[in-house]
Short mmCIF file of C-alpha atoms in Angstrom, two decimals:
data_model
loop_
_atom_site.label_atom_id
_atom_site.label_comp_id
_atom_site.label_asym_id
_atom_site.label_seq_id
_atom_site.Cartn_x
_atom_site.Cartn_y
_atom_site.Cartn_z
CA MET Y 59 -74.05 37.01 62.35
CA GLU Y 60 -75.19 33.40 62.63
CA ASN Y 61 -75.36 33.14 58.84
CA GLU Y 62 -71.75 34.40 58.58
CA LYS Y 63 -70.58 31.84 61.14
CA LYS Y 64 -72.40 29.09 59.24
CA LYS Y 65 -70.71 30.16 55.97
CA ILE Y 66 -67.28 30.09 57.65
CA LYS Y 67 -68.02 26.67 59.17
CA ASP Y 68 -69.20 25.30 55.80
CA SER Y 69 -66.11 26.75 54.11
CA HIS Y 70 -63.83 25.05 56.67
CA GLU Y 71 -65.69 21.76 56.21
CA ILE Y 72 -65.34 21.92 52.42
CA GLY Y 73 -61.69 22.91 52.67
CA GLY Y 74 -61.02 20.19 55.22
CA PHE Y 75 -62.63 17.54 53.04
CA LEU Y 76 -60.67 18.59 49.95
CA ARG Y 77 -57.46 18.78 51.98
CA GLY Y 78 -58.16 15.25 53.14
CA VAL Y 79 -58.60 14.11 49.53
CA GLU Y 80 -55.27 15.74 48.65
CA ILE Y 81 -53.40 14.27 51.63
CA ILE Y 82 -54.73 10.77 51.06
CA GLY Y 83 -54.12 11.01 47.33
CA ASN Y 84 -50.57 12.29 47.73
CA LYS Y 85 -49.73 9.58 50.28
CA LEU Y 86 -50.26 7.11 47.48
CA PRO Y 87 -47.18 6.09 45.48
CA HIS Y 88 -45.83 8.24 42.65
CA PRO Y 89 -48.47 8.52 39.88
CA ALA Y 90 -46.33 6.34 37.61
CA MET Y 91 -46.21 3.59 40.24
CA LEU Y 92 -49.90 4.09 40.95
CA PHE Y 93 -50.69 3.30 37.32
CA LEU Y 94 -48.50 0.21 37.64
CA ILE Y 95 -50.49 -0.90 40.70
CA LEU Y 96 -53.78 -0.20 38.91
CA SER Y 97 -52.54 -2.30 35.98
CA LEU Y 98 -51.84 -5.21 38.33
CA ILE Y 99 -55.33 -4.83 39.85
CA VAL Y 100 -56.91 -4.89 36.37
CA ILE Y 101 -54.91 -8.05 35.56
CA LEU Y 102 -56.20 -9.81 38.67
CA ILE Y 103 -59.81 -8.63 38.29
CA SER Y 104 -59.84 -9.59 34.60
CA HIS Y 105 -58.89 -13.18 35.51
CA PHE Y 106 -61.61 -13.41 38.15
CA VAL Y 107 -64.35 -11.89 35.93
CA ALA Y 108 -63.30 -13.97 32.91
CA SER Y 109 -63.49 -17.15 35.00
CA THR Y 110 -67.19 -16.41 35.64
CA GLY Y 111 -67.84 -16.31 31.88
CA ALA Y 112 -69.13 -12.73 31.99
CA SER Y 113 -70.08 -11.31 28.59
CA VAL Y 114 -72.45 -8.85 26.91
CA THR Y 115 -74.05 -8.83 23.45
CA TYR Y 116 -75.20 -5.59 21.87
CA PHE Y 117 -75.70 -3.78 18.58
CA ASP Y 118 -72.71 -1.50 17.90
CA ALA Y 119 -74.03 1.62 16.18
CA LYS Y 120 -70.57 2.48 14.89
CA ALA Y 121 -69.81 -0.93 13.40
CA LYS Y 122 -73.46 -1.43 12.34
CA THR Y 123 -73.46 -5.01 13.56
CA GLU Y 124 -74.19 -7.10 16.65
CA VAL Y 125 -71.14 -7.60 18.84
CA THR Y 126 -70.43 -9.97 21.74
CA LYS Y 127 -67.81 -8.92 24.27
CA LYS Y 128 -66.44 -11.42 26.76
CA ALA Y 129 -64.28 -10.62 29.75
CA VAL Y 130 -60.68 -11.37 28.76
CA SER Y 131 -58.16 -12.66 31.28
CA LEU Y 132 -54.61 -11.33 31.22
CA LEU Y 133 -53.41 -14.13 33.50
CA ASN Y 134 -53.22 -16.86 30.91
CA LYS Y 135 -50.96 -17.71 27.99
CA GLU Y 136 -52.62 -15.30 25.55
CA GLY Y 137 -52.84 -12.53 28.15
CA LEU Y 138 -49.20 -12.71 29.16
CA ALA Y 139 -48.14 -12.77 25.51
CA TYR Y 140 -50.35 -9.73 24.85
CA MET Y 141 -48.79 -7.72 27.68
CA PHE Y 142 -45.23 -8.36 26.50
CA ASN Y 143 -45.96 -8.07 22.78
CA THR Y 144 -47.85 -4.76 23.02
CA ALA Y 145 -45.94 -2.94 25.80
CA THR Y 146 -43.97 -0.85 23.31
CA THR Y 147 -46.86 -0.08 20.97
CA ASN Y 148 -49.13 0.74 23.93
CA PHE Y 149 -46.59 3.42 24.81
CA THR Y 150 -45.76 4.75 21.35
CA GLY Y 151 -49.40 4.56 20.24
CA PHE Y 152 -50.74 6.38 23.31
CA ALA Y 153 -52.97 9.08 21.81
CA PRO Y 154 -51.63 12.20 23.58
CA LEU Y 155 -47.93 11.22 23.39
CA GLY Y 156 -47.12 12.36 19.86
CA THR Y 157 -49.58 15.23 20.13
CA VAL Y 158 -47.91 16.64 23.24
CA LEU Y 159 -44.32 16.18 22.09
CA VAL Y 160 -44.87 17.67 18.61
CA ALA Y 161 -46.78 20.68 19.91
CA MET Y 162 -44.19 21.26 22.66
CA LEU Y 163 -41.45 21.80 20.05
CA GLY Y 164 -43.20 24.99 18.98
CA VAL Y 165 -44.48 25.97 22.43
CA GLY Y 166 -40.96 25.44 23.82
CA VAL Y 167 -39.45 27.98 21.40
CA ALA Y 168 -42.12 30.57 22.24
CA GLU Y 169 -41.51 30.05 25.97
CA TRP Y 170 -37.67 29.91 25.77
CA THR Y 171 -37.41 33.17 23.82
CA GLY Y 172 -39.62 34.96 26.34
CA LEU Y 173 -42.51 35.55 23.92
CA PHE Y 174 -45.08 34.19 26.41
CA ASN Y 175 -43.84 36.36 29.27
CA SER Y 176 -43.71 39.56 27.23
CA THR Y 177 -47.12 38.94 25.63
CA LEU Y 178 -48.80 38.25 28.96
CA LYS Y 179 -47.10 41.21 30.65
CA LYS Y 180 -48.41 43.45 27.87
CA LEU Y 181 -51.92 42.02 28.19
CA LEU Y 182 -51.97 42.14 32.00
CA MET Y 183 -50.48 45.64 32.30
CA ASN Y 184 -53.88 47.32 32.60
CA ALA Y 185 -56.08 44.28 33.03
CA ASN Y 186 -58.36 43.71 36.00
CA THR Y 187 -57.25 40.38 37.54
CA ARG Y 188 -60.80 39.58 38.68
CA TYR Y 189 -61.72 38.88 35.05
CA LEU Y 190 -58.88 36.42 34.48
CA THR Y 191 -60.81 33.42 35.79
CA PRO Y 192 -63.83 33.68 33.45
CA ILE Y 193 -61.52 34.45 30.51
CA VAL Y 194 -59.41 31.34 31.16
CA ILE Y 195 -62.44 29.06 31.65
CA PHE Y 196 -64.24 30.45 28.60
CA ALA Y 197 -61.10 30.04 26.47
CA GLY Y 198 -60.83 26.45 27.72
CA ILE Y 199 -64.41 25.62 26.76
CA MET Y 200 -64.07 27.23 23.33
CA SER Y 201 -60.76 25.42 22.66
CA ASN Y 202 -62.50 22.09 22.05
CA ILE Y 203 -63.25 23.36 18.53
CA ALA Y 204 -59.59 22.52 17.86
CA SER Y 205 -59.78 19.01 19.31
CA ASP Y 206 -57.04 18.49 21.96
CA ALA Y 207 -55.37 21.88 21.49
CA GLY Y 208 -56.78 23.20 24.77
CA TYR Y 209 -54.78 20.73 26.85
CA LEU Y 210 -51.55 21.81 25.14
CA VAL Y 211 -52.16 25.55 24.96
CA VAL Y 212 -54.88 26.87 27.27
CA VAL Y 213 -53.96 24.87 30.41
CA PRO Y 214 -50.23 25.82 30.46
CA ILE Y 215 -51.04 29.46 29.64
CA GLY Y 216 -53.69 29.47 32.39
CA ALA Y 217 -50.94 28.72 34.93
CA ILE Y 218 -48.65 31.45 33.57
CA ILE Y 219 -51.42 34.07 33.46
CA PHE Y 220 -52.40 33.43 37.08
CA ALA Y 221 -48.76 33.45 38.24
CA MET Y 222 -48.01 36.74 36.49
CA ALA Y 223 -51.14 38.28 38.01
CA GLY Y 224 -49.88 37.31 41.49
CA ARG Y 225 -52.36 34.45 41.81
CA HIS Y 226 -51.73 30.75 42.45
CA PRO Y 227 -50.61 29.02 39.22
CA LEU Y 228 -52.31 25.76 40.26
CA ALA Y 229 -55.62 27.65 40.36
CA GLY Y 230 -54.94 28.73 36.79
CA ILE Y 231 -54.31 25.12 35.77
CA ALA Y 232 -57.48 23.99 37.54
CA ALA Y 233 -59.65 26.69 35.94
CA ALA Y 234 -58.28 26.00 32.44
CA PHE Y 235 -58.55 22.22 32.85
CA ALA Y 236 -62.14 22.57 34.07
CA GLY Y 237 -63.00 24.55 30.96
CA VAL Y 238 -61.12 22.38 28.48
CA SER Y 239 -62.16 18.98 29.81
CA GLY Y 240 -65.08 19.46 32.21
CA GLY Y 241 -66.82 21.69 29.67
CA PHE Y 242 -65.74 19.54 26.74
CA SER Y 243 -69.20 19.23 25.17
CA ALA Y 244 -70.19 22.90 25.53
CA ASN Y 245 -69.37 25.49 22.87
CA LEU Y 246 -70.85 28.49 21.09
CA VAL Y 247 -70.17 26.87 17.71
CA LEU Y 248 -70.13 23.32 16.40
CA GLY Y 249 -67.04 21.23 17.05
CA THR Y 250 -65.77 17.88 15.82
CA THR Y 251 -67.67 16.02 18.57
CA ASP Y 252 -71.11 17.10 17.33
CA PRO Y 253 -71.19 15.24 14.00
CA LEU Y 254 -69.33 12.30 15.54
CA LEU Y 255 -71.88 11.64 18.30
CA THR Y 256 -74.86 12.54 16.13
CA GLY Y 257 -73.74 10.01 13.52
CA ILE Y 258 -73.72 7.30 16.18
CA THR Y 259 -77.19 8.37 17.39
CA ASN Y 260 -78.54 8.20 13.85
CA GLN Y 261 -77.13 4.69 13.39
CA ALA Y 262 -78.83 3.62 16.62
CA LEU Y 263 -82.14 5.06 15.38
CA THR Y 264 -81.82 3.27 12.05
CA ALA Y 265 -80.98 -0.03 13.72
CA ALA Y 266 -84.06 0.29 15.94
CA GLY Y 267 -86.31 0.99 12.94
CA ILE Y 268 -87.04 4.57 14.04
CA ASP Y 269 -87.52 6.89 11.06
CA ILE Y 270 -85.73 9.94 12.50
CA GLN Y 271 -82.34 11.40 11.56
CA LEU Y 272 -80.72 14.16 13.61
CA ALA Y 273 -78.61 17.01 12.25
CA PRO Y 274 -75.18 17.73 13.85
CA THR Y 275 -76.72 20.97 15.16
CA CYS Y 276 -79.33 19.09 17.25
CA ASN Y 277 -77.72 20.07 20.60
CA TRP Y 278 -76.48 23.52 19.60
CA TYR Y 279 -78.95 25.77 21.53
CA PHE Y 280 -78.45 24.00 24.84
CA LEU Y 281 -74.65 23.67 24.54
CA ALA Y 282 -74.24 27.32 23.53
CA ALA Y 283 -76.17 28.38 26.64
CA SER Y 284 -74.11 25.88 28.66
CA THR Y 285 -70.90 27.67 27.60
CA VAL Y 286 -71.95 30.85 29.38
CA PHE Y 287 -73.44 28.94 32.31
CA LEU Y 288 -70.35 26.78 32.93
CA THR Y 289 -68.08 29.83 32.69
CA ILE Y 290 -70.04 31.42 35.54
CA VAL Y 291 -70.12 28.24 37.66
CA GLY Y 292 -66.42 27.56 37.03
CA THR Y 293 -65.49 31.13 37.98
CA ILE Y 294 -67.33 30.88 41.30
CA ILE Y 295 -65.73 27.50 42.11
CA THR Y 296 -62.24 28.82 41.25
CA ASP Y 297 -62.47 32.07 43.20
CA LYS Y 298 -64.55 30.94 46.18
CA ILE Y 299 -63.30 27.38 46.77
CA VAL Y 300 -60.25 26.24 44.81
CA GLU Y 301 -58.02 29.30 45.12
CA LYS Y 302 -58.98 29.89 48.76
CA ASN Y 303 -58.11 26.30 49.66
CA LEU Y 304 -54.74 26.60 47.90
CA GLY Y 305 -53.78 29.66 49.91
CA PRO Y 306 -50.78 31.86 49.01
CA TYR Y 307 -48.36 30.43 46.46
CA THR Y 308 -45.09 29.36 48.12
CA GLY Y 309 -43.45 27.53 45.21
CA THR Y 310 -40.15 28.41 43.56
CA TYR Y 311 -41.56 29.62 40.23
CA GLN Y 312 -41.00 33.33 39.85
CA PRO Y 313 -42.63 35.05 36.86
CA ASP Y 314 -40.78 37.90 35.16
CA ASN Y 315 -42.70 41.01 36.15
CA ASP Y 316 -40.24 43.60 34.83
CA PRO Y 317 -41.78 46.20 32.50
CA VAL Y 318 -41.80 45.42 28.78
CA THR Y 319 -38.79 47.11 27.15
CA GLU Y 320 -38.80 48.97 23.85
CA LEU Y 321 -36.88 46.09 22.19
CA GLU Y 322 -39.37 43.55 23.56
CA SER Y 323 -42.25 45.66 22.22
CA LYS Y 324 -40.62 45.62 18.81
CA GLY Y 325 -40.24 41.85 19.12
CA LEU Y 326 -43.94 41.51 19.99
CA ARG Y 327 -44.88 43.60 16.97
CA ASN Y 328 -42.79 41.41 14.66
CA ALA Y 329 -44.21 38.26 16.27
CA LEU Y 330 -47.75 39.55 15.70
CA ILE Y 331 -47.02 40.36 12.04
CA SER Y 332 -45.58 36.86 11.49
CA LEU Y 333 -48.60 35.32 13.25
CA ILE Y 334 -51.06 37.22 11.02
CA ILE Y 335 -49.18 36.18 7.87
CA TYR Y 336 -49.17 32.54 9.07
CA CYS Y 337 -52.92 32.61 9.85
CA VAL Y 338 -53.72 34.09 6.42
CA ILE Y 339 -51.71 31.36 4.70
CA MET Y 340 -53.36 28.64 6.82
CA GLY Y 341 -56.79 30.10 6.09
CA PHE Y 342 -56.05 29.91 2.37
CA LEU Y 343 -54.96 26.27 2.79
CA MET Y 344 -58.02 25.34 4.86
CA PHE Y 345 -61.17 27.20 3.88
CA PRO Y 346 -61.65 27.64 0.10
CA HIS Y 347 -63.82 25.00 -1.56
CA ASN Y 348 -60.93 22.93 -2.95
CA ALA Y 349 -58.39 23.90 -0.26
CA VAL Y 350 -55.22 21.84 0.07
CA PHE Y 351 -56.09 20.58 3.55
CA LYS Y 352 -59.64 19.53 2.67
CA SER Y 353 -60.30 15.90 1.81
CA LEU Y 354 -63.15 14.23 -0.07
CA GLN Y 355 -65.58 12.32 2.16
CA PRO Y 356 -67.63 9.24 1.12
CA ASP Y 357 -70.72 11.44 0.84
CA GLY Y 358 -68.91 13.63 -1.74
CA GLU Y 359 -68.37 16.58 0.61
CA MET Y 360 -64.99 18.30 0.94
CA THR Y 361 -64.23 18.73 4.66
CA LEU Y 362 -61.38 19.41 7.08
CA LYS Y 363 -62.08 16.22 9.03
CA GLY Y 364 -58.77 14.56 8.16
CA PHE Y 365 -56.76 17.71 8.85
CA LEU Y 366 -58.42 18.32 12.22
CA HIS Y 367 -57.64 14.77 13.33
CA GLY Y 368 -54.05 14.62 12.04
CA GLY Y 369 -52.66 17.85 10.63
CA LEU Y 370 -53.80 20.27 13.30
CA ILE Y 371 -50.95 19.47 15.72
CA PRO Y 372 -48.14 20.35 13.24
CA GLY Y 373 -50.24 23.46 12.59
CA ILE Y 374 -50.13 24.30 16.31
CA LEU Y 375 -46.36 23.68 16.31
CA LEU Y 376 -45.92 26.36 13.62
CA LEU Y 377 -48.46 28.63 15.33
CA PHE Y 378 -46.01 29.03 18.23
CA LEU Y 379 -42.72 28.36 16.44
CA ILE Y 380 -43.01 31.13 13.81
CA PRO Y 381 -43.89 34.01 16.21
CA GLY Y 382 -41.33 32.61 18.68
CA LEU Y 383 -38.62 32.78 16.02
CA ALA Y 384 -39.65 36.29 14.98
CA TYR Y 385 -39.58 37.47 18.60
CA GLY Y 386 -36.33 35.69 19.48
CA LYS Y 387 -34.58 37.00 16.37
CA THR Y 388 -35.69 40.56 17.10
CA ILE Y 389 -34.49 40.67 20.71
CA GLY Y 390 -31.29 38.76 19.91
CA LYS Y 391 -32.15 35.59 21.85
CA ILE Y 392 -31.98 33.52 18.66
CA LYS Y 393 -28.84 34.11 16.58
CA THR Y 394 -28.19 30.75 14.91
CA SER Y 395 -29.91 27.43 14.29
CA HIS Y 396 -28.16 26.12 17.42
CA ASP Y 397 -30.32 28.43 19.52
CA ILE Y 398 -33.50 27.06 17.93
CA VAL Y 399 -32.46 23.49 18.71
CA GLU Y 400 -31.48 24.49 22.26
CA ALA Y 401 -34.96 25.97 22.80
CA MET Y 402 -36.60 22.78 21.56
CA THR Y 403 -34.22 20.59 23.59
CA THR Y 404 -35.00 22.54 26.75
CA SER Y 405 -38.73 21.97 26.27
CA MET Y 406 -38.15 18.23 25.68
CA LYS Y 407 -36.09 17.96 28.89
CA SER Y 408 -39.08 19.23 30.84
CA MET Y 409 -41.13 16.36 29.37
CA SER Y 410 -38.93 13.54 30.73
CA GLY Y 411 -41.18 12.96 33.75
CA TYR Y 412 -44.21 12.91 31.46
CA LEU Y 413 -42.61 10.18 29.31
CA VAL Y 414 -42.05 7.93 32.34
CA LEU Y 415 -45.58 8.48 33.60
CA THR Y 416 -47.04 7.93 30.12
CA PHE Y 417 -45.40 4.52 29.79
CA PHE Y 418 -47.24 3.14 32.82
CA ALA Y 419 -50.50 5.07 32.15
CA SER Y 420 -50.64 3.74 28.58
CA GLN Y 421 -50.29 0.14 29.81
CA PHE Y 422 -53.12 0.58 32.32
CA ILE Y 423 -55.50 2.08 29.75
CA ALA Y 424 -54.62 -0.59 27.17
CA TYR Y 425 -55.16 -3.42 29.67
CA PHE Y 426 -58.51 -1.98 30.73
CA GLY Y 427 -59.65 -1.84 27.12
CA LYS Y 428 -58.35 -5.31 26.27
CA THR Y 429 -60.15 -6.99 29.17
CA ASN Y 430 -63.55 -5.49 28.14
CA LEU Y 431 -64.23 -4.61 31.78
CA GLY Y 432 -65.40 -1.11 30.85
CA THR Y 433 -67.91 -2.45 28.33
CA ILE Y 434 -69.31 -4.96 30.82
CA VAL Y 435 -69.63 -2.27 33.52
CA SER Y 436 -71.47 -0.05 31.00
CA PHE Y 437 -74.03 -2.71 30.20
CA LYS Y 438 -74.63 -3.68 33.80
CA GLY Y 439 -75.27 0.00 34.53
CA ALA Y 440 -77.65 0.21 31.57
CA ASP Y 441 -79.59 -2.83 32.81
CA ALA Y 442 -79.90 -1.24 36.25
CA LEU Y 443 -81.23 2.00 34.79
CA GLU Y 444 -83.78 0.20 32.63
CA ALA Y 445 -84.92 -1.84 35.64
CA ALA Y 446 -85.51 1.34 37.67
CA GLY Y 447 -88.69 1.97 35.67
CA LEU Y 448 -88.48 5.78 35.81
CA THR Y 449 -89.82 8.22 33.19
CA GLY Y 450 -89.51 11.92 32.30
CA PHE Y 451 -87.08 14.23 34.06
CA PRO Y 452 -86.11 11.75 36.84
CA LEU Y 453 -85.09 9.29 34.11
CA ILE Y 454 -82.97 11.98 32.38
CA ILE Y 455 -81.22 12.87 35.66
CA LEU Y 456 -80.51 9.22 36.43
CA PHE Y 457 -79.16 8.78 32.89
CA ILE Y 458 -76.87 11.81 33.30
CA PHE Y 459 -75.46 10.42 36.53
CA LEU Y 460 -75.03 6.97 35.00
CA SER Y 461 -73.11 8.49 32.06
CA ALA Y 462 -70.92 10.39 34.52
CA PHE Y 463 -70.22 7.20 36.47
CA LEU Y 464 -69.43 5.11 33.40
CA ASN Y 465 -67.05 7.84 32.20
CA LEU Y 466 -64.80 6.91 35.12
CA PHE Y 467 -64.25 3.52 33.44
CA MET Y 468 -64.33 4.39 29.72
CA GLY Y 469 -62.60 7.60 28.68
CA SER Y 470 -63.60 7.82 25.01
CA ALA Y 471 -66.86 9.72 24.50
CA SER Y 472 -67.53 8.20 21.07
CA ALA Y 473 -66.64 4.62 22.03
CA LYS Y 474 -68.89 4.81 25.08
CA TRP Y 475 -71.74 6.35 23.10
CA ALA Y 476 -71.41 3.67 20.41
CA ILE Y 477 -72.18 1.14 23.14
CA MET Y 478 -74.86 3.12 24.99
CA ALA Y 479 -76.76 4.74 22.12
CA PRO Y 480 -78.34 1.52 20.71
CA ILE Y 481 -79.68 0.77 24.20
CA PHE Y 482 -80.78 4.16 25.49
CA VAL Y 483 -81.81 6.10 22.38
CA PRO Y 484 -84.64 3.65 21.44
CA MET Y 485 -85.55 3.13 25.10
CA MET Y 486 -85.90 6.88 25.76
CA TYR Y 487 -87.73 7.34 22.45
CA ARG Y 488 -90.37 4.78 23.44
CA LEU Y 489 -90.80 6.68 26.71
CA GLY Y 490 -91.47 9.91 24.77
CA LEU Y 491 -88.02 11.55 25.04
CA SER Y 492 -86.41 12.81 21.84
CA PRO Y 493 -83.06 11.33 20.68
CA ALA Y 494 -81.57 14.86 20.72
CA LEU Y 495 -82.45 15.21 24.42
CA THR Y 496 -80.99 11.78 25.19
CA GLN Y 497 -77.76 12.67 23.39
CA VAL Y 498 -77.29 16.00 25.16
CA ALA Y 499 -78.02 14.36 28.54
CA TYR Y 500 -75.26 11.86 27.79
CA ARG Y 501 -72.87 14.69 26.94
CA ILE Y 502 -73.51 16.40 30.29
CA GLY Y 503 -72.59 13.30 32.27
CA ASP Y 504 -69.68 12.38 30.01
CA SER Y 505 -68.05 15.82 30.27
CA SER Y 506 -68.54 16.42 33.99
CA THR Y 507 -66.30 13.59 35.23
CA ASN Y 508 -63.55 13.90 32.59
CA ILE Y 509 -61.49 15.91 35.06
CA ILE Y 510 -61.41 13.32 37.86
CA THR Y 511 -60.75 10.06 36.03
CA PRO Y 512 -57.17 8.81 35.48
CA LEU Y 513 -58.49 7.06 32.35
CA MET Y 514 -58.74 10.46 30.65
CA SER Y 515 -55.79 10.53 28.24
CA TYR Y 516 -54.42 13.92 29.31
CA PHE Y 517 -54.72 13.35 33.06
CA SER Y 518 -51.02 12.51 33.36
CA VAL Y 519 -50.11 15.61 31.32
CA ILE Y 520 -51.84 17.85 33.87
CA VAL Y 521 -50.11 16.13 36.83
CA ILE Y 522 -46.68 16.76 35.28
CA LEU Y 523 -47.56 20.39 34.48
CA MET Y 524 -48.60 20.97 38.10
CA GLN Y 525 -45.26 19.64 39.34
CA LYS Y 526 -43.52 22.39 37.37
CA TYR Y 527 -45.01 24.90 39.82
CA ASP Y 528 -45.26 22.72 42.93
CA LYS Y 529 -42.93 19.72 43.15
CA LYS Y 530 -45.06 18.20 45.93
CA SER Y 531 -48.14 18.04 43.71
CA GLY Y 532 -49.46 14.61 42.86
CA LEU Y 533 -52.56 12.72 41.88
CA GLY Y 534 -54.23 13.70 45.16
CA THR Y 535 -53.60 17.39 44.53
CA LEU Y 536 -55.20 17.24 41.10
CA MET Y 537 -58.18 15.23 42.39
CA SER Y 538 -58.80 17.67 45.25
CA LEU Y 539 -58.57 20.64 42.87
CA MET Y 540 -60.92 19.19 40.27
CA LEU Y 541 -63.51 17.47 42.48
CA PRO Y 542 -65.42 20.74 43.24
CA TYR Y 543 -65.63 21.50 39.50
CA SER Y 544 -66.76 17.98 38.64
CA LEU Y 545 -69.52 17.87 41.25
CA SER Y 546 -70.65 21.43 40.55
CA PHE Y 547 -70.75 20.94 36.79
CA LEU Y 548 -72.66 17.68 37.20
CA ILE Y 549 -75.24 19.13 39.61
CA PHE Y 550 -75.76 22.61 38.16
CA TRP Y 551 -75.58 21.47 34.53
CA SER Y 552 -78.28 18.91 35.34
CA LEU Y 553 -80.35 21.67 36.98
CA LEU Y 554 -79.94 23.76 33.84
CA MET Y 555 -81.30 20.81 31.89
CA GLY Y 556 -84.27 20.68 34.30
CA ILE Y 557 -85.00 24.39 33.79
CA TRP Y 558 -84.64 23.93 30.03
CA ILE Y 559 -87.21 21.12 30.08
CA LEU Y 560 -89.52 23.09 32.39
CA ILE Y 561 -89.51 26.07 30.01
CA GLY Y 562 -89.90 23.71 27.05
CA LEU Y 563 -87.06 25.04 24.90
CA PRO Y 564 -85.71 22.87 22.05
CA VAL Y 565 -82.12 21.68 22.58
CA GLY Y 566 -81.24 22.59 18.98
CA PRO Y 567 -82.73 23.59 15.62
CA GLU Y 568 -85.68 21.31 14.88
CA ALA Y 569 -84.75 19.25 17.95
CA PRO Y 570 -87.70 19.20 20.37
CA LEU Y 571 -87.51 17.76 23.87
CA PHE Y 572 -90.25 15.19 23.49
CA ILE Y 573 -91.73 12.99 20.78
#
């Protein structure tokens, strides 16, 4: 009885804390204005730090050269000119902007015709809703194979699936976002991040005169196990904390729960046929040795690297557009080209708030990068870790937490690793820790705090999506939803690393823990 009372008390304390985070966060100005305020703060801090002459010099593993970064003030002639001259390109060049808008043209058609609703109704007809959470989180983790596709596909569908199952749509967004972004490094197969980070690690090893070269598979064993582990942890956090704190859904969104008609079933069949045909054609364009979408790399290998970084988004557009057209044509929702344009226009109208928010968010992120504040913070943190004088597992844990902290200031995993790898990879190596272990420890910390930093490119996208289901949602709501995932992933993923080291398992093929 006492244990039950303690559990209830602890639950109330957790819920009260998260509710406090939400209330405080939502009392802040509109997220767009908050990014404006943060931009002004960065401008002021940059002037103060630059006046002290702060700078760092390091070997950049990506550029293969020594680089000096000085704090740059935005409150001088050059800084003011920079802010005015780049305001437009900061906005139009913001990484997720084109990605989101292009993909939404196809997603909008699939949603407008009713393809999403009918598909999900068919899938959920006999499904056990208790398995929805692990399915959504697992799909989110696996989606990082396709770069940013998870943010555009899995997160919105997570909300719809939960709503149609009678669950809170914000819980669906939170679960999907946790998988896509919090579990960004985990996967059962290799993704684009693996060769990218491993290449930087190898450059750092070469620069330090260490005769070791890692394969892109060097973290595969640990990250594959992490996929299952994070799915379990994320499911518990969603069902036991996040969804309970949200309570019953009282928003205005009403999913269509009418039975699937015979005409809709025919439309789904035609949509599936068109999807299969499209996938077969895309497979032919992507996977044969001299496929159209493969490009020749400097090392002579034909790969899909260029397509995955540029052509995948138009591919996602067609992935939704073609089945959406087949479904809409079958049920009579699409009769002429005017209907297609109306569907796309409707989806673009829903993105107007995102465009406003993106303008201010893009300025903040650009200013932070221009001032070099993130780089300076990274190096000061590195100096502190080196001065701690720890070794073994305590050093790995401290490194994970440092990576998680620095991720709050620098969103790009590769840019941050290009700065950190030349410092930490040789340092850990000399203390007996393998470069593969150092790299995977970095990936744990880097992924865990993706979901709570406004510097993450898609953070504003998630805020706008939440407001579709709850107009009162804001930055505080998202922070309170994602904080339990972030802390849990950071703590339990680190514990998994500890167990892995205790057992002595390699983190990947031919990738031992220690030298």
